[in-house]
PDB file of C-alpha atoms in Angstrom:
ATOM      1  CA  MET A  83      99.259  87.989  95.289  1.00  0.00           C
ATOM      2  CA  GLN A  84     100.526  88.028  91.708  1.00  0.00           C
ATOM      3  CA  ASP A  85      97.280  89.766  90.730  1.00  0.00           C
ATOM      4  CA  VAL A  86      98.292  92.994  92.464  1.00  0.00           C
ATOM      5  CA  ILE A  87     101.561  93.347  90.507  1.00  0.00           C
ATOM      6  CA  PHE A  88     101.189  95.252  87.225  1.00  0.00           C
ATOM      7  CA  ASN A  89     101.834  92.897  84.262  1.00  0.00           C
ATOM      8  CA  GLY A  90     102.402  95.661  81.760  1.00  0.00           C
ATOM      9  CA  ALA A  91     100.488  96.997  78.786  1.00  0.00           C
ATOM     10  CA  SER A  92     101.218  97.801  75.193  1.00  0.00           C
ATOM     11  CA  SER A  93     102.779 101.122  76.184  1.00  0.00           C
ATOM     12  CA  ARG A  94     104.138 100.265  79.666  1.00  0.00           C
ATOM     13  CA  LYS A  95     106.594  97.685  80.932  1.00  0.00           C
ATOM     14  CA  PRO A  96     105.632  95.257  83.719  1.00  0.00           C
ATOM     15  CA  VAL A  97     106.903  95.952  87.217  1.00  0.00           C
ATOM     16  CA  GLY A  98     108.507  93.554  89.666  1.00  0.00           C
ATOM     17  CA  ARG A  99     106.678  94.485  92.852  1.00  0.00           C
ATOM     18  CA  ALA A 100     103.679  96.100  94.481  1.00  0.00           C
ATOM     19  CA  MET A 101     103.536  98.158  97.661  1.00  0.00           C
ATOM     20  CA  VAL A 102     100.719  99.259  99.935  1.00  0.00           C
ATOM     21  CA  GLU A 103     100.959 101.440 103.036  1.00  0.00           C
ATOM     22  CA  LEU A 104      98.237 102.211 105.571  1.00  0.00           C
ATOM     23  CA  VAL A 105      98.647 105.032 108.074  1.00  0.00           C
ATOM     24  CA  PHE A 106      96.674 104.829 111.308  1.00  0.00           C
ATOM     25  CA  ASP A 107      95.912 107.676 113.704  1.00  0.00           C
ATOM     26  CA  ASN A 108      97.218 106.762 117.143  1.00  0.00           C
ATOM     27  CA  SER A 109      96.946 110.218 118.702  1.00  0.00           C
ATOM     28  CA  LEU A 110      94.984 108.692 121.601  1.00  0.00           C
ATOM     29  CA  GLY A 111      97.790 106.187 122.220  1.00  0.00           C
ATOM     30  CA  ARG A 112      95.609 103.102 121.896  1.00  0.00           C
ATOM     31  CA  ALA A 113      98.302 100.990 120.269  1.00  0.00           C
ATOM     32  CA  LEU A 114     100.136  98.835 122.773  1.00  0.00           C
ATOM     33  CA  GLY A 115     103.810  98.173 123.358  1.00  0.00           C
ATOM     34  CA  GLN A 116     106.565 100.076 121.634  1.00  0.00           C
ATOM     35  CA  TRP A 117     104.147 101.665 119.151  1.00  0.00           C
ATOM     36  CA  SER A 118     102.046 103.487 121.789  1.00  0.00           C
ATOM     37  CA  GLN A 119     104.372 106.502 121.712  1.00  0.00           C
ATOM     38  CA  TYR A 120     103.689 107.328 118.050  1.00  0.00           C
ATOM     39  CA  ALA A 121     100.832 109.624 116.987  1.00  0.00           C
ATOM     40  CA  GLU A 122     100.698 107.833 113.613  1.00  0.00           C
ATOM     41  CA  ILE A 123     101.565 104.248 112.792  1.00  0.00           C
ATOM     42  CA  ALA A 124     102.388 103.388 109.187  1.00  0.00           C
ATOM     43  CA  VAL A 125     102.163  99.728 108.157  1.00  0.00           C
ATOM     44  CA  LYS A 126     103.652  98.810 104.779  1.00  0.00           C
ATOM     45  CA  ARG A 127     103.940  95.595 102.774  1.00  0.00           C
ATOM     46  CA  ILE A 128     106.006  95.108  99.638  1.00  0.00           C
ATOM     47  CA  VAL A 129     105.268  92.035  97.513  1.00  0.00           C
ATOM     48  CA  GLU A 130     107.843  90.894  94.965  1.00  0.00           C
ATOM     49  CA  ARG A 131     106.951  89.052  91.760  1.00  0.00           C
ATOM     50  CA  ASP A 132     108.824  85.970  93.034  1.00  0.00           C
ATOM     51  CA  GLY A 133     106.436  85.807  96.022  1.00  0.00           C
ATOM     52  CA  ASP A 134     108.694  87.330  98.685  1.00  0.00           C
ATOM     53  CA  SER A 135     107.166  89.905 101.020  1.00  0.00           C
ATOM     54  CA  SER A 136     108.687  92.584 103.232  1.00  0.00           C
ATOM     55  CA  TYR A 137     106.846  94.221 106.114  1.00  0.00           C
ATOM     56  CA  PHE A 138     107.488  97.600 107.744  1.00  0.00           C
ATOM     57  CA  ILE A 139     106.077  99.513 110.684  1.00  0.00           C
ATOM     58  CA  ASN A 140     107.027 103.206 110.650  1.00  0.00           C
ATOM     59  CA  ASN A 141     109.685 102.364 108.035  1.00  0.00           C
ATOM     60  CA  LEU A 142     111.297  99.813 110.355  1.00  0.00           C
ATOM     61  CA  HIS A 143     111.704  96.384 108.740  1.00  0.00           C
ATOM     62  CA  VAL A 144     109.711  93.900 110.849  1.00  0.00           C
ATOM     63  CA  ARG A 145     108.417  90.331 110.681  1.00  0.00           C
ATOM     64  CA  ARG A 146     104.911  89.497 109.483  1.00  0.00           C
ATOM     65  CA  ARG A 147     104.214  88.360 113.036  1.00  0.00           C
ATOM     66  CA  ASP A 148     105.035  91.867 114.340  1.00  0.00           C
ATOM     67  CA  VAL A 149     102.389  93.357 112.056  1.00  0.00           C
ATOM     68  CA  VAL A 150      99.843  90.752 113.164  1.00  0.00           C
ATOM     69  CA  ASP A 151     100.676  91.406 116.834  1.00  0.00           C
ATOM     70  CA  LEU A 152     100.121  95.135 116.358  1.00  0.00           C
ATOM     71  CA  PHE A 153      96.456  94.481 115.562  1.00  0.00           C
ATOM     72  CA  LEU A 154      95.728  91.843 118.205  1.00  0.00           C
TER      73      LEU A 154
END
């Protein structure tokens, strides 16, 4: 995952993390469990340079397993 973190350039300093967020339309309520009530579901992952990752669903800090379960 180190490849996704910007290493810098001659005119820009390197950064310590990368973040990606995907927003899914759930207006038909197809997501199961506690997420079925939301019209949109945002899934975010932040990867730190040291290899640590943080996961979020609708800005709520969750486990990786919770993200996996959302899509199963």
